[in-house]
Tab-separated table of C-alpha atoms in Angstrom:
chain	number	residue	atom	x	y	z
A	1	UNK	CA	0.000	0.000	0.000
A	2	UNK	CA	1.360	3.395	-1.021
A	3	UNK	CA	1.831	5.569	2.062
A	4	UNK	CA	1.289	9.058	0.598
A	5	UNK	CA	-0.762	8.254	-2.482
A	6	UNK	CA	-1.959	11.395	-4.307
A	7	UNK	CA	-0.711	13.683	-1.505
A	8	UNK	CA	0.477	16.931	-3.099
A	9	UNK	CA	3.897	17.546	-1.546
A	10	UNK	CA	6.195	20.567	-1.810
A	11	UNK	CA	9.851	19.765	-1.061
A	12	UNK	CA	12.470	22.534	-0.930
A	13	UNK	CA	16.129	21.892	-1.648
A	14	UNK	CA	15.046	18.935	-3.763
A	15	UNK	CA	18.053	18.939	-6.060
A	16	UNK	CA	20.443	17.035	-3.808
A	17	UNK	CA	20.951	15.245	-0.512
A	18	UNK	CA	17.955	14.755	1.775
A	19	UNK	CA	15.659	16.726	-0.528
A	20	UNK	CA	16.455	14.566	-3.541
A	21	UNK	CA	16.079	11.321	-1.586
A	22	UNK	CA	12.779	12.510	-0.114
A	23	UNK	CA	11.380	13.612	-3.465
A	24	UNK	CA	12.237	10.264	-5.068
A	25	UNK	CA	10.814	8.278	-2.146
A	26	UNK	CA	7.577	10.278	-2.032
A	27	UNK	CA	7.067	9.819	-5.762
A	28	UNK	CA	7.532	6.052	-5.383
A	29	UNK	CA	4.976	6.128	-2.542
A	30	UNK	CA	2.377	7.780	-4.784
A	31	UNK	CA	2.730	11.500	-3.989
A	32	UNK	CA	2.415	14.320	-6.497
A	33	UNK	CA	5.719	16.061	-5.872
A	34	UNK	CA	6.524	19.745	-6.331
A	35	UNK	CA	10.307	20.011	-6.325
A	36	UNK	CA	11.806	23.400	-5.536
A	37	UNK	CA	15.421	24.504	-5.394
A	38	UNK	CA	17.571	27.496	-6.266
A	39	UNK	CA	19.725	25.125	-8.356
A	40	UNK	CA	17.864	24.461	-11.590
A	41	UNK	CA	20.229	21.930	-13.138
A	42	UNK	CA	20.383	19.419	-10.276
A	43	UNK	CA	16.648	19.686	-9.610
A	44	UNK	CA	15.719	19.063	-13.226
A	45	UNK	CA	17.862	15.930	-13.086
A	46	UNK	CA	15.858	14.787	-10.049
A	47	UNK	CA	12.632	15.642	-11.869
A	48	UNK	CA	13.600	13.633	-14.952
A	49	UNK	CA	14.549	10.650	-12.801
A	50	UNK	CA	11.171	10.709	-11.031
A	51	UNK	CA	9.180	11.092	-14.250
A	52	UNK	CA	11.189	8.376	-16.023
A	53	UNK	CA	10.376	6.061	-13.107
A	54	UNK	CA	6.669	6.735	-13.574
A	55	UNK	CA	6.198	9.329	-10.815
A	56	UNK	CA	4.277	12.598	-10.897
A	57	UNK	CA	6.327	15.754	-10.346
A	58	UNK	CA	7.000	19.322	-11.423
A	59	UNK	CA	9.938	21.642	-10.706
A	60	UNK	CA	9.791	25.320	-9.681
A	61	UNK	CA	12.989	27.334	-9.284
A	62	UNK	CA	12.796	28.850	-5.826
A	63	UNK	CA	14.832	31.029	-3.475
A	64	UNK	CA	13.476	30.214	-0.005
A	65	UNK	CA	14.668	33.573	1.371
A	66	UNK	CA	12.303	35.522	-0.910
A	67	UNK	CA	8.711	35.944	0.272
A	68	UNK	CA	7.393	36.494	-3.262
A	69	UNK	CA	9.038	33.216	-4.334
A	70	UNK	CA	7.016	31.358	-1.704
A	71	UNK	CA	3.786	32.926	-2.932
A	72	UNK	CA	4.712	31.910	-6.491
A	73	UNK	CA	5.451	28.305	-5.480
A	74	UNK	CA	2.118	27.800	-3.737
A	75	UNK	CA	0.174	29.582	-6.472
A	76	UNK	CA	1.694	27.353	-9.167
A	77	UNK	CA	1.307	24.177	-7.098
A	78	UNK	CA	-2.347	24.871	-6.281
A	79	UNK	CA	-3.063	25.844	-9.879
A	80	UNK	CA	-1.571	22.520	-11.018
A	81	UNK	CA	-2.836	20.179	-8.290
A	82	UNK	CA	-5.662	22.177	-6.600
A	83	UNK	CA	-4.289	21.860	-3.052
A	84	UNK	CA	-1.182	21.338	-0.913
A	85	UNK	CA	-1.164	18.565	1.678
A	86	UNK	CA	2.502	18.202	2.676
A	87	UNK	CA	5.375	20.689	2.914
A	88	UNK	CA	8.963	19.636	3.579
A	89	UNK	CA	11.123	22.645	4.502
A	90	UNK	CA	14.462	21.053	3.685
A	91	UNK	CA	16.569	23.755	2.014
A	92	UNK	CA	19.554	24.754	4.127
A	93	UNK	CA	23.221	25.685	4.180
A	94	UNK	CA	26.071	25.056	6.620
A	95	UNK	CA	29.236	26.866	7.591
A	96	UNK	CA	31.866	26.282	10.264
A	97	UNK	CA	32.830	29.264	12.433
A	98	UNK	CA	33.035	29.972	16.148
A	99	UNK	CA	31.251	32.933	17.728
A	100	UNK	CA	34.501	34.915	17.459
A	101	UNK	CA	35.243	33.989	13.852
A	102	UNK	CA	31.730	34.245	12.420
A	103	UNK	CA	31.138	37.525	10.606
A	104	UNK	CA	27.791	39.259	10.856
A	105	UNK	CA	27.321	38.765	7.125
A	106	UNK	CA	27.831	35.010	7.529
A	107	UNK	CA	25.527	34.949	10.560
A	108	UNK	CA	22.742	36.685	8.653
A	109	UNK	CA	23.126	34.464	5.588
A	110	UNK	CA	22.873	31.217	7.593
A	111	UNK	CA	19.765	32.474	9.389
A	112	UNK	CA	18.245	33.868	6.199
A	113	UNK	CA	18.269	30.439	4.525
A	114	UNK	CA	17.933	28.050	7.459
A	115	UNK	CA	15.484	29.931	9.670
A	116	UNK	CA	13.842	32.740	7.696
A	117	UNK	CA	13.194	30.322	4.832
A	118	UNK	CA	11.503	27.856	7.198
A	119	UNK	CA	9.453	30.667	8.755
A	120	UNK	CA	8.193	31.764	5.338
A	121	UNK	CA	7.494	28.201	4.236
A	122	UNK	CA	5.622	27.327	7.413
A	123	UNK	CA	3.615	30.558	7.349
A	124	UNK	CA	2.511	30.231	3.737
A	125	UNK	CA	2.139	26.473	4.051
A	126	UNK	CA	-0.394	26.965	6.832
A	127	UNK	CA	-2.245	29.591	4.797
A	128	UNK	CA	-2.389	27.175	1.842
A	129	UNK	CA	-3.494	24.134	3.877
A	130	UNK	CA	-5.862	25.404	6.546
A	131	UNK	CA	-8.941	25.600	4.334
A	132	UNK	CA	-8.650	21.838	3.724
A	133	UNK	CA	-8.494	21.139	7.487
A	134	UNK	CA	-5.619	18.743	6.859
A	135	UNK	CA	-1.901	18.899	6.267
A	136	UNK	CA	1.587	18.032	7.432
A	137	UNK	CA	4.564	20.374	7.598
A	138	UNK	CA	7.978	18.837	8.220
A	139	UNK	CA	10.847	21.200	9.036
A	140	UNK	CA	14.436	20.038	8.753
A	141	UNK	CA	16.356	21.025	11.847
A	142	UNK	CA	19.441	19.042	12.883
A	143	UNK	CA	21.022	17.442	15.910
A	144	UNK	CA	22.799	20.812	15.964
A	145	UNK	CA	19.430	22.270	16.933
A	146	UNK	CA	19.547	20.119	20.085
A	147	UNK	CA	23.230	20.209	21.022
A	148	UNK	CA	26.015	22.738	20.459
A	149	UNK	CA	29.395	22.609	18.745
A	150	UNK	CA	32.059	25.290	19.247
A	151	UNK	CA	32.612	25.786	15.515
A	152	UNK	CA	28.941	26.015	14.504
A	153	UNK	CA	27.705	29.177	16.212
A	154	UNK	CA	25.407	30.404	13.430
A	155	UNK	CA	24.317	26.929	12.327
A	156	UNK	CA	23.478	25.909	15.909
A	157	UNK	CA	21.438	29.066	16.352
A	158	UNK	CA	19.534	28.683	13.081
A	159	UNK	CA	18.666	25.031	13.649
A	160	UNK	CA	17.708	25.645	17.277
A	161	UNK	CA	15.384	28.334	15.991
A	162	UNK	CA	13.768	25.863	13.591
A	163	UNK	CA	13.186	23.458	16.485
A	164	UNK	CA	11.174	25.916	18.592
A	165	UNK	CA	9.505	27.675	15.663
A	166	UNK	CA	8.132	24.247	14.708
A	167	UNK	CA	6.654	23.684	18.171
A	168	UNK	CA	5.078	27.147	18.223
A	169	UNK	CA	3.502	26.612	14.806
A	170	UNK	CA	2.301	23.130	15.829
A	171	UNK	CA	0.527	24.526	18.885
A	172	UNK	CA	-0.996	27.355	16.876
A	173	UNK	CA	-2.393	24.948	14.271
A	174	UNK	CA	-3.675	22.499	16.892
A	175	UNK	CA	-5.400	25.156	18.996
A	176	UNK	CA	-6.853	26.766	15.861
A	177	UNK	CA	-8.307	23.392	14.822
A	178	UNK	CA	-6.639	23.600	11.403
A	179	UNK	CA	-5.913	19.878	11.171
A	180	UNK	CA	-2.305	20.694	10.267
A	181	UNK	CA	0.514	18.832	11.992
A	182	UNK	CA	3.947	20.481	12.258
A	183	UNK	CA	7.050	18.481	13.225
A	184	UNK	CA	10.816	18.777	12.975
A	185	UNK	CA	13.416	16.229	11.878
A	186	UNK	CA	16.907	16.231	13.375
A	187	UNK	CA	19.463	14.339	11.278
A	188	UNK	CA	22.941	13.490	12.467
A	189	UNK	CA	25.928	13.491	10.132
A	190	UNK	CA	25.148	11.953	6.751
A	191	UNK	CA	26.900	11.143	3.518
A	192	UNK	CA	25.463	14.135	1.609
A	193	UNK	CA	26.980	16.837	-0.651
A	194	UNK	CA	26.976	19.222	2.339
A	195	UNK	CA	29.703	17.086	3.954
A	196	UNK	CA	31.808	16.392	0.860
A	197	UNK	CA	34.212	19.151	1.890
A	198	UNK	CA	35.395	17.043	4.848
A	199	UNK	CA	38.656	15.119	4.463
A	200	UNK	CA	38.771	11.333	4.876
A	201	UNK	CA	40.386	11.813	8.287
A	202	UNK	CA	37.614	14.184	9.349
A	203	UNK	CA	34.997	11.682	8.169
A	204	UNK	CA	36.634	8.909	10.218
A	205	UNK	CA	36.689	11.149	13.272
A	206	UNK	CA	33.016	12.054	12.803
A	207	UNK	CA	32.079	8.389	12.293
A	208	UNK	CA	33.740	7.524	15.599
A	209	UNK	CA	31.283	9.837	17.400
A	210	UNK	CA	28.310	7.744	16.267
A	211	UNK	CA	27.632	4.666	18.436
A	212	UNK	CA	26.145	2.874	15.435
A	213	UNK	CA	29.605	3.008	13.836
A	214	UNK	CA	28.949	4.798	10.557
A	215	UNK	CA	27.361	7.896	9.056
A	216	UNK	CA	23.773	7.886	7.849
A	217	UNK	CA	22.483	8.268	4.331
A	218	UNK	CA	19.929	10.711	2.983
A	219	UNK	CA	17.393	7.918	2.503
A	220	UNK	CA	17.483	7.191	6.251
A	221	UNK	CA	16.101	10.671	6.879
A	222	UNK	CA	13.697	10.500	3.935
A	223	UNK	CA	11.944	7.510	5.517
A	224	UNK	CA	11.446	9.516	8.727
A	225	UNK	CA	9.969	12.396	6.738
A	226	UNK	CA	7.697	9.946	4.929
A	227	UNK	CA	6.379	8.686	8.269
A	228	UNK	CA	5.560	12.222	9.460
A	229	UNK	CA	3.759	12.975	6.200
A	230	UNK	CA	1.714	9.779	6.264
A	231	UNK	CA	-1.502	8.968	8.091
A	232	UNK	CA	0.547	6.752	10.401
A	233	UNK	CA	1.620	9.961	12.163
A	234	UNK	CA	-1.881	11.429	12.576
A	235	UNK	CA	-1.329	11.841	16.359
A	236	UNK	CA	2.149	13.355	16.008
A	237	UNK	CA	2.611	17.134	16.143
A	238	UNK	CA	5.121	19.453	17.790
A	239	UNK	CA	7.540	16.532	17.955
A	240	UNK	CA	11.185	16.251	17.004
A	241	UNK	CA	12.320	13.091	15.223
A	242	UNK	CA	16.035	12.485	15.823
A	243	UNK	CA	17.792	10.309	13.226
A	244	UNK	CA	21.430	10.292	14.270
A	245	UNK	CA	22.846	6.811	14.858
A	246	UNK	CA	22.823	7.392	18.618
A	247	UNK	CA	24.959	10.572	18.497
A	248	UNK	CA	22.813	12.578	20.932
A	249	UNK	CA	21.989	9.601	23.183
A	250	UNK	CA	25.456	9.733	24.735
């Protein structure tokens, strides 16, 4: 049985990593997928793969930091599919810098993409879904939204903001009787393009921090997102799903 059959799903950052894996998985599970990304080339490759495999999908080029871009995405998606049922706020960037080394420009840029983009997506996602009295919004935070690292000042702050913004939005939707669930997902370190800049020695050191003994893959997180989007999670809202190989259990 397909777990999200015919659910119209918007996924940001769908050109690579977790976004790509999630888009492909949702299409296989019957969803009508709206892929968005600032990178046109990689996203169109994802789109072609989904369509060639028999899935339903469209691509919209999208800068998550621009409010008018969000309005455009939902207008196009609703025009094409009539409604939105699932939103995955996945787009994000990372940068290593301590509180002393991080420039204000870098600080603002990390928050603009990772937190402001999720705020805009959640806000307009709720506006698009509430008339249907049903929906699921999944925001990608990180284990770095739960714990701190000395070299991730801005990233920690942005992902911690996503964590609590998600809970606030979940309570608002629940108390407003919108039928919209809002949850966050907190991945550990994965084999994704975001971590390709690490050396082999750095990867080994990071792997050693995970009790399970290896890094995760994007598909591991995609399955968690699929659960939160499905009817199996109908009683789950304001929650944080940690997928980290035991990293934060220590």
